[in-house]
Amino acid sequence: MSKRVLALVSVLVGVILACTTVGAGTASAASGDWTAQAPVGGGSNAGPTMASFNNRLYVAWKGAGDDPRMFYASSWDGVHWTDQVGVGGGTSTSPTLAAFSGRLYLAWKGAGNDQRMFYASSPDGVNWTDQTGVGGGSNSAPALATYNGRLVLAWKGAGDDPRLFFSVSWDGRSWSEQREVDGGGATSTGPALAEFAGKLYLAWKGANDEHVYYATTGDGYSWTQRGWVQGVGGTSQSPTLATFNNAIFIAWKGAGEDSRMFYTASNNGQNFGDQRQLGGGTSNGPALAAFGNCGCLFLAWKGAGMDQRMFYSYSPDAQA
């Protein structure tokens, strides 16, 4: 065989292998530049939550130390923040925020040993309804998300119950009976929710391991277990989800005593890239949210160890 033919064969084999690799759905590492961390709000011994509502970005949190009160602040540009404001009710864990049907919703587990769950809502991000109980119970932070014209609440079972449950509301007032997430998913911490590409995603830390698992639903009721996210490290706390730049992002605190934070992303909801480290450190689960006014993906977190200050960073170009 001539050298020219051998060279042509070599090129063709290289092309075939490259096409095969792409077709297999491999994913590269998530990318994007993030700003240096900056302080936000008061202090907390639990992770914060974030949501975009009425062209403002909101962050909410539990008070520092033994303070069960909840507070929030907002920003119109993602840089300048209002002073913290208290909101009724109390919790021993992180609350959760979501915008739904022209209102901002806040949900949380009760304070101390109270494992009941409550919610309140606001039409303007200033005035809030009184807290109202919602079915089920948990010893961890719940998760809220809007999906297909419904408000969805998900949570870990009460006490030692590692099962995952959810409830839905069409009007933000009446809730369905709790249902267990299909497939036997189990966790030791609170889950995370986000909508992406017509499906609702649920992510959680394993009950007896530090893998990050996820499941999806296309109708808001029946869930498909997707297993654990490949190619990433583990976590000792709740992960967080958000949709940005036509991709779904997962962020988390490192496993065990590792206070570093990491993230990964997928533009097809199935193949996630290798993890990428974020700046700062935390002892609790961080929070992600996309904010349209800035066109950025925001991350907020409590400081590492005994540091109860809260920080944030953002990226205008984070991508899968």
PDB file of C-alpha atoms in Angstrom:
ATOM      1  CA  MET A   1       0.000   0.000   0.000  1.00  0.00           C
ATOM      2  CA  SER A   2       1.435   3.425  -0.927  1.00  0.00           C
ATOM      3  CA  LYS A   3       2.307   6.067   1.651  1.00  0.00           C
ATOM      4  CA  ARG A   4      -0.382   8.320   0.153  1.00  0.00           C
ATOM      5  CA  VAL A   5      -3.086   5.685   0.660  1.00  0.00           C
ATOM      6  CA  LEU A   6      -1.868   4.970   4.217  1.00  0.00           C
ATOM      7  CA  ALA A   7      -2.058   8.669   5.035  1.00  0.00           C
ATOM      8  CA  LEU A   8      -5.604   8.894   3.644  1.00  0.00           C
ATOM      9  CA  VAL A   9      -6.670   5.861   5.664  1.00  0.00           C
ATOM     10  CA  SER A  10      -5.160   7.398   8.805  1.00  0.00           C
ATOM     11  CA  VAL A  11      -7.106  10.624   8.288  1.00  0.00           C
ATOM     12  CA  LEU A  12     -10.364   8.753   7.697  1.00  0.00           C
ATOM     13  CA  VAL A  13      -9.882   6.655  10.845  1.00  0.00           C
ATOM     14  CA  GLY A  14      -9.262   9.829  12.841  1.00  0.00           C
ATOM     15  CA  VAL A  15     -12.459  11.406  11.527  1.00  0.00           C
ATOM     16  CA  ILE A  16     -14.483   8.276  12.300  1.00  0.00           C
ATOM     17  CA  LEU A  17     -13.115   8.107  15.840  1.00  0.00           C
ATOM     18  CA  ALA A  18     -13.830  11.787  16.432  1.00  0.00           C
ATOM     19  CA  CYS A  19     -17.408  11.437  15.197  1.00  0.00           C
ATOM     20  CA  THR A  20     -17.898   8.340  17.335  1.00  0.00           C
ATOM     21  CA  THR A  21     -16.677  10.199  20.417  1.00  0.00           C
ATOM     22  CA  VAL A  22     -19.047  13.115  19.846  1.00  0.00           C
ATOM     23  CA  GLY A  23     -21.971  10.844  19.092  1.00  0.00           C
ATOM     24  CA  ALA A  24     -21.423   9.010  22.370  1.00  0.00           C
ATOM     25  CA  GLY A  25     -22.485  12.156  24.193  1.00  0.00           C
ATOM     26  CA  THR A  26     -19.243  12.917  25.998  1.00  0.00           C
ATOM     27  CA  ALA A  27     -19.152  16.189  27.875  1.00  0.00           C
ATOM     28  CA  SER A  28     -16.319  18.610  28.564  1.00  0.00           C
ATOM     29  CA  ALA A  29     -15.778  20.556  31.756  1.00  0.00           C
ATOM     30  CA  ALA A  30     -18.125  23.420  32.560  1.00  0.00           C
ATOM     31  CA  SER A  31     -16.615  26.809  31.793  1.00  0.00           C
ATOM     32  CA  GLY A  32     -17.079  30.503  32.482  1.00  0.00           C
ATOM     33  CA  ASP A  33     -15.501  33.338  34.449  1.00  0.00           C
ATOM     34  CA  TRP A  34     -16.788  34.214  37.919  1.00  0.00           C
ATOM     35  CA  THR A  35     -16.394  37.451  39.869  1.00  0.00           C
ATOM     36  CA  ALA A  36     -14.537  37.555  43.178  1.00  0.00           C
ATOM     37  CA  GLN A  37     -16.729  36.868  46.182  1.00  0.00           C
ATOM     38  CA  ALA A  38     -18.552  39.834  47.741  1.00  0.00           C
ATOM     39  CA  PRO A  39     -20.558  40.022  50.998  1.00  0.00           C
ATOM     40  CA  VAL A  40     -24.349  40.090  51.019  1.00  0.00           C
ATOM     41  CA  GLY A  41     -26.928  40.491  53.783  1.00  0.00           C
ATOM     42  CA  GLY A  42     -26.563  39.473  57.405  1.00  0.00           C
ATOM     43  CA  GLY A  43     -25.240  36.208  58.793  1.00  0.00           C
ATOM     44  CA  SER A  44     -26.455  32.626  58.955  1.00  0.00           C
ATOM     45  CA  ASN A  45     -25.409  29.186  60.140  1.00  0.00           C
ATOM     46  CA  ALA A  46     -27.289  27.642  57.201  1.00  0.00           C
ATOM     47  CA  GLY A  47     -27.085  28.103  53.450  1.00  0.00           C
ATOM     48  CA  PRO A  48     -29.056  30.889  51.722  1.00  0.00           C
ATOM     49  CA  THR A  49     -31.596  30.632  48.897  1.00  0.00           C
ATOM     50  CA  MET A  50     -32.040  32.835  45.810  1.00  0.00           C
ATOM     51  CA  ALA A  51     -34.700  33.601  43.203  1.00  0.00           C
ATOM     52  CA  SER A  52     -35.436  36.209  40.546  1.00  0.00           C
ATOM     53  CA  PHE A  53     -38.761  38.056  40.821  1.00  0.00           C
ATOM     54  CA  ASN A  54     -40.141  41.266  39.274  1.00  0.00           C
ATOM     55  CA  ASN A  55     -36.763  42.261  37.812  1.00  0.00           C
ATOM     56  CA  ARG A  56     -35.023  41.903  41.148  1.00  0.00           C
ATOM     57  CA  LEU A  57     -32.781  39.213  42.603  1.00  0.00           C
ATOM     58  CA  TYR A  58     -33.753  38.019  46.089  1.00  0.00           C
ATOM     59  CA  VAL A  59     -31.664  36.191  48.655  1.00  0.00           C
ATOM     60  CA  ALA A  60     -33.162  34.801  51.884  1.00  0.00           C
ATOM     61  CA  TRP A  61     -31.634  33.057  54.874  1.00  0.00           C
ATOM     62  CA  LYS A  62     -32.042  31.845  58.450  1.00  0.00           C
ATOM     63  CA  GLY A  63     -30.544  34.023  61.181  1.00  0.00           C
ATOM     64  CA  ALA A  64     -27.083  33.408  62.612  1.00  0.00           C
ATOM     65  CA  GLY A  65     -26.433  30.946  65.425  1.00  0.00           C
ATOM     66  CA  ASP A  66     -29.574  30.057  67.377  1.00  0.00           C
ATOM     67  CA  ASP A  67     -31.621  32.829  65.765  1.00  0.00           C
ATOM     68  CA  PRO A  68     -34.510  31.060  63.972  1.00  0.00           C
ATOM     69  CA  ARG A  69     -35.801  34.198  62.286  1.00  0.00           C
ATOM     70  CA  MET A  70     -35.692  34.547  58.519  1.00  0.00           C
ATOM     71  CA  PHE A  71     -34.422  37.537  56.583  1.00  0.00           C
ATOM     72  CA  TYR A  72     -34.102  38.628  52.975  1.00  0.00           C
ATOM     73  CA  ALA A  73     -32.541  41.303  50.793  1.00  0.00           C
ATOM     74  CA  SER A  74     -32.921  42.181  47.123  1.00  0.00           C
ATOM     75  CA  SER A  75     -30.999  43.824  44.304  1.00  0.00           C
ATOM     76  CA  TRP A  76     -32.017  45.393  41.005  1.00  0.00           C
ATOM     77  CA  ASP A  77     -28.583  44.918  39.436  1.00  0.00           C
ATOM     78  CA  GLY A  78     -26.989  42.047  41.341  1.00  0.00           C
ATOM     79  CA  VAL A  79     -24.441  44.390  42.920  1.00  0.00           C
ATOM     80  CA  HIS A  80     -26.291  46.877  45.124  1.00  0.00           C
ATOM     81  CA  TRP A  81     -28.405  45.232  47.841  1.00  0.00           C
ATOM     82  CA  THR A  82     -31.127  46.485  50.166  1.00  0.00           C
ATOM     83  CA  ASP A  83     -30.757  46.181  53.917  1.00  0.00           C
ATOM     84  CA  GLN A  84     -31.968  42.888  55.345  1.00  0.00           C
ATOM     85  CA  VAL A  85     -35.660  42.681  56.243  1.00  0.00           C
ATOM     86  CA  GLY A  86     -37.296  40.101  58.507  1.00  0.00           C
ATOM     87  CA  VAL A  87     -40.096  37.841  57.315  1.00  0.00           C
ATOM     88  CA  GLY A  88     -42.496  35.992  59.635  1.00  0.00           C
ATOM     89  CA  GLY A  89     -41.943  32.443  60.826  1.00  0.00           C
ATOM     90  CA  GLY A  90     -38.815  30.650  61.955  1.00  0.00           C
ATOM     91  CA  THR A  91     -36.625  27.775  60.824  1.00  0.00           C
ATOM     92  CA  SER A  92     -33.602  25.731  61.859  1.00  0.00           C
ATOM     93  CA  THR A  93     -32.472  25.159  58.261  1.00  0.00           C
ATOM     94  CA  SER A  94     -32.265  26.986  54.949  1.00  0.00           C
ATOM     95  CA  PRO A  95     -35.521  28.348  53.495  1.00  0.00           C
ATOM     96  CA  THR A  96     -36.326  28.173  49.772  1.00  0.00           C
ATOM     97  CA  LEU A  97     -37.589  30.800  47.287  1.00  0.00           C
ATOM     98  CA  ALA A  98     -39.456  30.609  43.968  1.00  0.00           C
ATOM     99  CA  ALA A  99     -41.515  32.939  41.800  1.00  0.00           C
ATOM    100  CA  PHE A 100     -44.931  31.676  40.732  1.00  0.00           C
ATOM    101  CA  SER A 101     -47.978  33.293  39.127  1.00  0.00           C
ATOM    102  CA  GLY A 102     -46.966  36.879  39.897  1.00  0.00           C
ATOM    103  CA  ARG A 103     -45.935  36.214  43.480  1.00  0.00           C
ATOM    104  CA  LEU A 104     -42.727  35.395  45.343  1.00  0.00           C
ATOM    105  CA  TYR A 105     -42.966  32.289  47.527  1.00  0.00           C
ATOM    106  CA  LEU A 106     -40.871  31.374  50.552  1.00  0.00           C
ATOM    107  CA  ALA A 107     -41.081  27.890  52.120  1.00  0.00           C
ATOM    108  CA  TRP A 108     -39.308  26.440  55.126  1.00  0.00           C
ATOM    109  CA  LYS A 109     -39.146  23.763  57.816  1.00  0.00           C
ATOM    110  CA  GLY A 110     -40.234  24.839  61.301  1.00  0.00           C
ATOM    111  CA  ALA A 111     -37.803  26.023  63.970  1.00  0.00           C
ATOM    112  CA  GLY A 112     -36.018  23.656  66.338  1.00  0.00           C
ATOM    113  CA  ASN A 113     -37.636  20.234  66.521  1.00  0.00           C
ATOM    114  CA  ASP A 114     -40.709  21.400  64.615  1.00  0.00           C
ATOM    115  CA  GLN A 115     -40.631  19.340  61.413  1.00  0.00           C
ATOM    116  CA  ARG A 116     -43.754  20.858  59.930  1.00  0.00           C
ATOM    117  CA  MET A 117     -43.397  22.850  56.716  1.00  0.00           C
ATOM    118  CA  PHE A 118     -44.749  26.321  56.062  1.00  0.00           C
ATOM    119  CA  TYR A 119     -44.903  28.900  53.296  1.00  0.00           C
ATOM    120  CA  ALA A 120     -45.721  32.555  52.757  1.00  0.00           C
ATOM    121  CA  SER A 121     -46.015  34.648  49.602  1.00  0.00           C
ATOM    122  CA  SER A 122     -45.644  38.237  48.504  1.00  0.00           C
ATOM    123  CA  PRO A 123     -47.115  40.120  45.508  1.00  0.00           C
ATOM    124  CA  ASP A 124     -44.366  42.749  45.569  1.00  0.00           C
ATOM    125  CA  GLY A 125     -41.382  41.314  47.440  1.00  0.00           C
ATOM    126  CA  VAL A 126     -42.174  43.590  50.393  1.00  0.00           C
ATOM    127  CA  ASN A 127     -45.502  42.635  51.944  1.00  0.00           C
ATOM    128  CA  TRP A 128     -45.907  38.980  52.953  1.00  0.00           C
ATOM    129  CA  THR A 129     -48.878  36.818  53.872  1.00  0.00           C
ATOM    130  CA  ASP A 130     -48.971  35.046  57.210  1.00  0.00           C
ATOM    131  CA  GLN A 131     -47.316  31.635  57.255  1.00  0.00           C
ATOM    132  CA  THR A 132     -49.492  28.700  56.217  1.00  0.00           C
ATOM    133  CA  GLY A 133     -48.806  25.019  56.841  1.00  0.00           C
ATOM    134  CA  VAL A 134     -48.311  22.596  53.956  1.00  0.00           C
ATOM    135  CA  GLY A 135     -48.582  18.817  54.271  1.00  0.00           C
ATOM    136  CA  GLY A 136     -45.722  16.502  55.130  1.00  0.00           C
ATOM    137  CA  GLY A 137     -42.782  16.992  57.450  1.00  0.00           C
ATOM    138  CA  SER A 138     -39.010  17.193  57.208  1.00  0.00           C
ATOM    139  CA  ASN A 139     -35.896  17.703  59.282  1.00  0.00           C
ATOM    140  CA  SER A 140     -34.123  19.344  56.326  1.00  0.00           C
ATOM    141  CA  ALA A 141     -34.627  22.285  54.010  1.00  0.00           C
ATOM    142  CA  PRO A 142     -37.323  21.842  51.317  1.00  0.00           C
ATOM    143  CA  ALA A 143     -37.084  22.963  47.672  1.00  0.00           C
ATOM    144  CA  LEU A 144     -39.460  25.038  45.521  1.00  0.00           C
ATOM    145  CA  ALA A 145     -39.761  25.428  41.754  1.00  0.00           C
ATOM    146  CA  THR A 146     -42.268  26.447  39.103  1.00  0.00           C
ATOM    147  CA  TYR A 147     -43.055  23.864  36.458  1.00  0.00           C
ATOM    148  CA  ASN A 148     -45.742  23.637  33.782  1.00  0.00           C
ATOM    149  CA  GLY A 149     -48.046  26.156  35.453  1.00  0.00           C
ATOM    150  CA  ARG A 150     -47.658  24.607  38.891  1.00  0.00           C
ATOM    151  CA  LEU A 151     -45.714  25.337  42.039  1.00  0.00           C
ATOM    152  CA  VAL A 152     -43.806  22.251  43.191  1.00  0.00           C
ATOM    153  CA  LEU A 153     -42.479  21.618  46.697  1.00  0.00           C
ATOM    154  CA  ALA A 154     -40.071  18.726  47.378  1.00  0.00           C
ATOM    155  CA  TRP A 155     -38.525  17.549  50.628  1.00  0.00           C
ATOM    156  CA  LYS A 156     -36.775  14.788  52.566  1.00  0.00           C
ATOM    157  CA  GLY A 157     -38.938  12.794  54.982  1.00  0.00           C
ATOM    158  CA  ALA A 158     -39.116  13.649  58.682  1.00  0.00           C
ATOM    159  CA  GLY A 159     -36.581  12.336  61.188  1.00  0.00           C
ATOM    160  CA  ASP A 160     -34.694   9.291  59.937  1.00  0.00           C
ATOM    161  CA  ASP A 161     -36.985   8.845  56.931  1.00  0.00           C
ATOM    162  CA  PRO A 162     -34.667   9.241  53.883  1.00  0.00           C
ATOM    163  CA  ARG A 163     -37.429   9.120  51.272  1.00  0.00           C
ATOM    164  CA  LEU A 164     -38.131  12.012  48.923  1.00  0.00           C
ATOM    165  CA  PHE A 165     -41.628  13.503  48.679  1.00  0.00           C
ATOM    166  CA  PHE A 166     -43.319  16.232  46.671  1.00  0.00           C
ATOM    167  CA  SER A 167     -46.564  18.156  46.450  1.00  0.00           C
ATOM    168  CA  VAL A 168     -47.939  20.483  43.763  1.00  0.00           C
ATOM    169  CA  SER A 169     -50.193  23.511  43.739  1.00  0.00           C
ATOM    170  CA  TRP A 170     -52.081  25.028  40.808  1.00  0.00           C
ATOM    171  CA  ASP A 171     -52.920  28.267  42.599  1.00  0.00           C
ATOM    172  CA  GLY A 172     -50.254  28.692  45.303  1.00  0.00           C
ATOM    173  CA  ARG A 173     -52.799  28.058  48.054  1.00  0.00           C
ATOM    174  CA  SER A 174     -54.194  24.531  47.761  1.00  0.00           C
ATOM    175  CA  TRP A 175     -51.710  21.661  47.686  1.00  0.00           C
ATOM    176  CA  SER A 176     -51.998  18.065  46.536  1.00  0.00           C
ATOM    177  CA  GLU A 177     -51.435  15.207  48.951  1.00  0.00           C
ATOM    178  CA  GLN A 178     -47.764  14.371  49.338  1.00  0.00           C
ATOM    179  CA  ARG A 179     -46.428  11.732  46.975  1.00  0.00           C
ATOM    180  CA  GLU A 180     -43.198   9.791  47.153  1.00  0.00           C
ATOM    181  CA  VAL A 181     -40.758  10.346  44.295  1.00  0.00           C
ATOM    182  CA  ASP A 182     -40.777   7.256  42.052  1.00  0.00           C
ATOM    183  CA  GLY A 183     -37.789   4.961  42.036  1.00  0.00           C
ATOM    184  CA  GLY A 184     -36.807   4.866  45.680  1.00  0.00           C
ATOM    185  CA  GLY A 185     -34.501   7.887  45.785  1.00  0.00           C
ATOM    186  CA  ALA A 186     -33.189   8.570  49.279  1.00  0.00           C
ATOM    187  CA  THR A 187     -31.278  11.414  50.914  1.00  0.00           C
ATOM    188  CA  SER A 188     -29.898  12.619  54.227  1.00  0.00           C
ATOM    189  CA  THR A 189     -30.337  16.306  53.345  1.00  0.00           C
ATOM    190  CA  GLY A 190     -32.757  18.549  51.482  1.00  0.00           C
ATOM    191  CA  PRO A 191     -33.176  18.244  47.678  1.00  0.00           C
ATOM    192  CA  ALA A 192     -33.034  20.850  44.892  1.00  0.00           C
ATOM    193  CA  LEU A 193     -35.453  21.586  42.016  1.00  0.00           C
ATOM    194  CA  ALA A 194     -35.197  23.350  38.653  1.00  0.00           C
ATOM    195  CA  GLU A 195     -36.951  23.286  35.275  1.00  0.00           C
ATOM    196  CA  PHE A 196     -34.907  22.654  32.140  1.00  0.00           C
ATOM    197  CA  ALA A 197     -35.863  21.833  28.538  1.00  0.00           C
ATOM    198  CA  GLY A 198     -39.471  21.012  29.376  1.00  0.00           C
ATOM    199  CA  LYS A 199     -38.664  18.763  32.324  1.00  0.00           C
ATOM    200  CA  LEU A 200     -38.456  19.252  36.066  1.00  0.00           C
ATOM    201  CA  TYR A 201     -35.149  18.173  37.615  1.00  0.00           C
ATOM    202  CA  LEU A 202     -34.711  16.981  41.198  1.00  0.00           C
ATOM    203  CA  ALA A 203     -31.207  16.598  42.671  1.00  0.00           C
ATOM    204  CA  TRP A 204     -30.069  15.321  46.058  1.00  0.00           C
ATOM    205  CA  LYS A 205     -27.195  13.925  48.094  1.00  0.00           C
ATOM    206  CA  GLY A 206     -27.368  10.175  48.716  1.00  0.00           C
ATOM    207  CA  ALA A 207     -28.696   8.849  52.008  1.00  0.00           C
ATOM    208  CA  ASN A 208     -25.656   6.709  52.786  1.00  0.00           C
ATOM    209  CA  ASP A 209     -23.061   8.124  50.414  1.00  0.00           C
ATOM    210  CA  GLU A 210     -21.871  11.483  49.108  1.00  0.00           C
ATOM    211  CA  HIS A 211     -22.852  11.088  45.448  1.00  0.00           C
ATOM    212  CA  VAL A 212     -25.125  13.665  43.815  1.00  0.00           C
ATOM    213  CA  TYR A 213     -28.170  11.971  42.275  1.00  0.00           C
ATOM    214  CA  TYR A 214     -30.911  13.321  40.043  1.00  0.00           C
ATOM    215  CA  ALA A 215     -34.276  12.420  38.566  1.00  0.00           C
ATOM    216  CA  THR A 216     -36.566  14.059  36.017  1.00  0.00           C
ATOM    217  CA  THR A 217     -40.275  14.294  35.316  1.00  0.00           C
ATOM    218  CA  GLY A 218     -42.088  15.327  32.170  1.00  0.00           C
ATOM    219  CA  ASP A 219     -45.538  15.595  33.727  1.00  0.00           C
ATOM    220  CA  GLY A 220     -44.801  16.763  37.268  1.00  0.00           C
ATOM    221  CA  TYR A 221     -45.874  13.484  38.832  1.00  0.00           C
ATOM    222  CA  SER A 222     -44.018  10.441  37.448  1.00  0.00           C
ATOM    223  CA  TRP A 223     -40.260  10.537  37.968  1.00  0.00           C
ATOM    224  CA  THR A 224     -37.448   8.812  36.091  1.00  0.00           C
ATOM    225  CA  GLN A 225     -34.360   8.071  38.164  1.00  0.00           C
ATOM    226  CA  ARG A 226     -31.188   9.100  36.326  1.00  0.00           C
ATOM    227  CA  GLY A 227     -28.650   7.748  38.822  1.00  0.00           C
ATOM    228  CA  TRP A 228     -25.746   9.721  40.187  1.00  0.00           C
ATOM    229  CA  VAL A 229     -24.003  12.481  38.270  1.00  0.00           C
ATOM    230  CA  GLN A 230     -20.888  10.977  36.735  1.00  0.00           C
ATOM    231  CA  GLY A 231     -17.478  12.613  36.717  1.00  0.00           C
ATOM    232  CA  VAL A 232     -17.986  14.814  39.762  1.00  0.00           C
ATOM    233  CA  GLY A 233     -16.912  14.644  43.377  1.00  0.00           C
ATOM    234  CA  GLY A 234     -19.259  14.136  46.292  1.00  0.00           C
ATOM    235  CA  THR A 235     -20.937  16.407  48.803  1.00  0.00           C
ATOM    236  CA  SER A 236     -21.867  16.368  52.464  1.00  0.00           C
ATOM    237  CA  GLN A 237     -24.676  18.907  51.992  1.00  0.00           C
ATOM    238  CA  SER A 238     -27.609  19.668  49.713  1.00  0.00           C
ATOM    239  CA  PRO A 239     -26.751  20.467  46.068  1.00  0.00           C
ATOM    240  CA  THR A 240     -28.373  23.334  44.154  1.00  0.00           C
ATOM    241  CA  LEU A 241     -29.814  23.569  40.619  1.00  0.00           C
ATOM    242  CA  ALA A 242     -30.400  26.387  38.137  1.00  0.00           C
ATOM    243  CA  THR A 243     -30.957  26.868  34.406  1.00  0.00           C
ATOM    244  CA  PHE A 244     -28.768  29.352  32.517  1.00  0.00           C
ATOM    245  CA  ASN A 245     -27.384  29.753  28.970  1.00  0.00           C
ATOM    246  CA  ASN A 246     -29.432  26.814  27.654  1.00  0.00           C
ATOM    247  CA  ALA A 247     -27.894  24.456  30.193  1.00  0.00           C
ATOM    248  CA  ILE A 248     -28.747  23.057  33.613  1.00  0.00           C
ATOM    249  CA  PHE A 249     -26.194  23.699  36.353  1.00  0.00           C
ATOM    250  CA  ILE A 250     -25.515  21.789  39.564  1.00  0.00           C
ATOM    251  CA  ALA A 251     -23.348  23.272  42.335  1.00  0.00           C
ATOM    252  CA  TRP A 252     -22.328  21.757  45.651  1.00  0.00           C
ATOM    253  CA  LYS A 253     -20.007  21.855  48.650  1.00  0.00           C
ATOM    254  CA  GLY A 254     -17.207  19.285  48.671  1.00  0.00           C
ATOM    255  CA  ALA A 255     -17.432  15.930  50.437  1.00  0.00           C
ATOM    256  CA  GLY A 256     -16.727  15.511  54.141  1.00  0.00           C
ATOM    257  CA  GLU A 257     -14.727  18.397  55.583  1.00  0.00           C
ATOM    258  CA  ASP A 258     -13.884  19.777  52.136  1.00  0.00           C
ATOM    259  CA  SER A 259     -15.226  23.347  52.175  1.00  0.00           C
ATOM    260  CA  ARG A 260     -14.514  24.011  48.498  1.00  0.00           C
ATOM    261  CA  MET A 261     -17.406  24.522  46.070  1.00  0.00           C
ATOM    262  CA  PHE A 262     -17.777  22.981  42.642  1.00  0.00           C
ATOM    263  CA  TYR A 263     -20.163  23.012  39.711  1.00  0.00           C
ATOM    264  CA  THR A 264     -20.957  21.163  36.526  1.00  0.00           C
ATOM    265  CA  ALA A 265     -23.453  21.678  33.714  1.00  0.00           C
ATOM    266  CA  SER A 266     -25.233  19.892  30.893  1.00  0.00           C
ATOM    267  CA  ASN A 267     -26.766  21.263  27.708  1.00  0.00           C
ATOM    268  CA  ASN A 268     -28.836  18.132  27.127  1.00  0.00           C
ATOM    269  CA  GLY A 269     -29.796  17.308  30.726  1.00  0.00           C
ATOM    270  CA  GLN A 270     -28.062  13.928  30.586  1.00  0.00           C
ATOM    271  CA  ASN A 271     -24.331  14.293  29.995  1.00  0.00           C
ATOM    272  CA  PHE A 272     -22.637  16.459  32.623  1.00  0.00           C
ATOM    273  CA  GLY A 273     -19.094  17.722  32.242  1.00  0.00           C
ATOM    274  CA  ASP A 274     -16.237  17.339  34.690  1.00  0.00           C
ATOM    275  CA  GLN A 275     -16.524  19.428  37.823  1.00  0.00           C
ATOM    276  CA  ARG A 276     -14.982  22.882  38.026  1.00  0.00           C
ATOM    277  CA  GLN A 277     -14.019  24.589  41.271  1.00  0.00           C
ATOM    278  CA  LEU A 278     -15.634  27.854  42.352  1.00  0.00           C
ATOM    279  CA  GLY A 279     -14.065  30.532  44.539  1.00  0.00           C
ATOM    280  CA  GLY A 280     -14.785  30.768  48.250  1.00  0.00           C
ATOM    281  CA  GLY A 281     -15.706  28.042  50.694  1.00  0.00           C
ATOM    282  CA  THR A 282     -18.705  26.941  52.733  1.00  0.00           C
ATOM    283  CA  SER A 283     -19.839  24.501  55.382  1.00  0.00           C
ATOM    284  CA  ASN A 284     -23.373  24.296  53.949  1.00  0.00           C
ATOM    285  CA  GLY A 285     -25.049  23.883  50.591  1.00  0.00           C
ATOM    286  CA  PRO A 286     -24.778  26.927  48.273  1.00  0.00           C
ATOM    287  CA  ALA A 287     -27.569  28.439  46.133  1.00  0.00           C
ATOM    288  CA  LEU A 288     -27.751  29.123  42.382  1.00  0.00           C
ATOM    289  CA  ALA A 289     -30.074  31.469  40.473  1.00  0.00           C
ATOM    290  CA  ALA A 290     -30.162  33.049  37.036  1.00  0.00           C
ATOM    291  CA  PHE A 291     -30.914  36.793  36.962  1.00  0.00           C
ATOM    292  CA  GLY A 292     -32.134  38.366  33.741  1.00  0.00           C
ATOM    293  CA  ASN A 293     -31.349  42.013  34.545  1.00  0.00           C
ATOM    294  CA  CYS A 294     -27.678  41.128  34.745  1.00  0.00           C
ATOM    295  CA  GLY A 295     -27.772  38.241  32.300  1.00  0.00           C
ATOM    296  CA  CYS A 296     -25.726  36.315  34.831  1.00  0.00           C
ATOM    297  CA  LEU A 297     -25.706  33.143  36.885  1.00  0.00           C
ATOM    298  CA  PHE A 298     -25.423  33.883  40.604  1.00  0.00           C
ATOM    299  CA  LEU A 299     -24.039  31.744  43.409  1.00  0.00           C
ATOM    300  CA  ALA A 300     -24.574  32.549  47.118  1.00  0.00           C
ATOM    301  CA  TRP A 301     -23.209  30.766  50.156  1.00  0.00           C
ATOM    302  CA  LYS A 302     -22.452  30.899  53.874  1.00  0.00           C
ATOM    303  CA  GLY A 303     -18.773  31.108  54.829  1.00  0.00           C
ATOM    304  CA  ALA A 304     -16.745  28.056  55.776  1.00  0.00           C
ATOM    305  CA  GLY A 305     -16.579  26.667  59.315  1.00  0.00           C
ATOM    306  CA  MET A 306     -17.638  29.165  61.969  1.00  0.00           C
ATOM    307  CA  ASP A 307     -17.763  32.036  59.475  1.00  0.00           C
ATOM    308  CA  GLN A 308     -21.467  32.957  59.330  1.00  0.00           C
ATOM    309  CA  ARG A 309     -21.075  35.754  56.820  1.00  0.00           C
ATOM    310  CA  MET A 310     -22.752  35.314  53.450  1.00  0.00           C
ATOM    311  CA  PHE A 311     -21.152  35.879  50.091  1.00  0.00           C
ATOM    312  CA  TYR A 312     -22.037  35.847  46.422  1.00  0.00           C
ATOM    313  CA  SER A 313     -20.376  35.671  43.044  1.00  0.00           C
ATOM    314  CA  TYR A 314     -21.704  35.690  39.494  1.00  0.00           C
ATOM    315  CA  SER A 315     -20.784  34.683  35.975  1.00  0.00           C
ATOM    316  CA  PRO A 316     -22.032  36.288  32.734  1.00  0.00           C
ATOM    317  CA  ASP A 317     -20.788  33.432  30.582  1.00  0.00           C
ATOM    318  CA  ALA A 318     -21.025  30.179  32.552  1.00  0.00           C
ATOM    319  CA  GLN A 319     -21.788  27.333  30.171  1.00  0.00           C
ATOM    320  CA  ALA A 320     -21.681  23.586  29.733  1.00  0.00           C
TER     321      ALA A 320
END
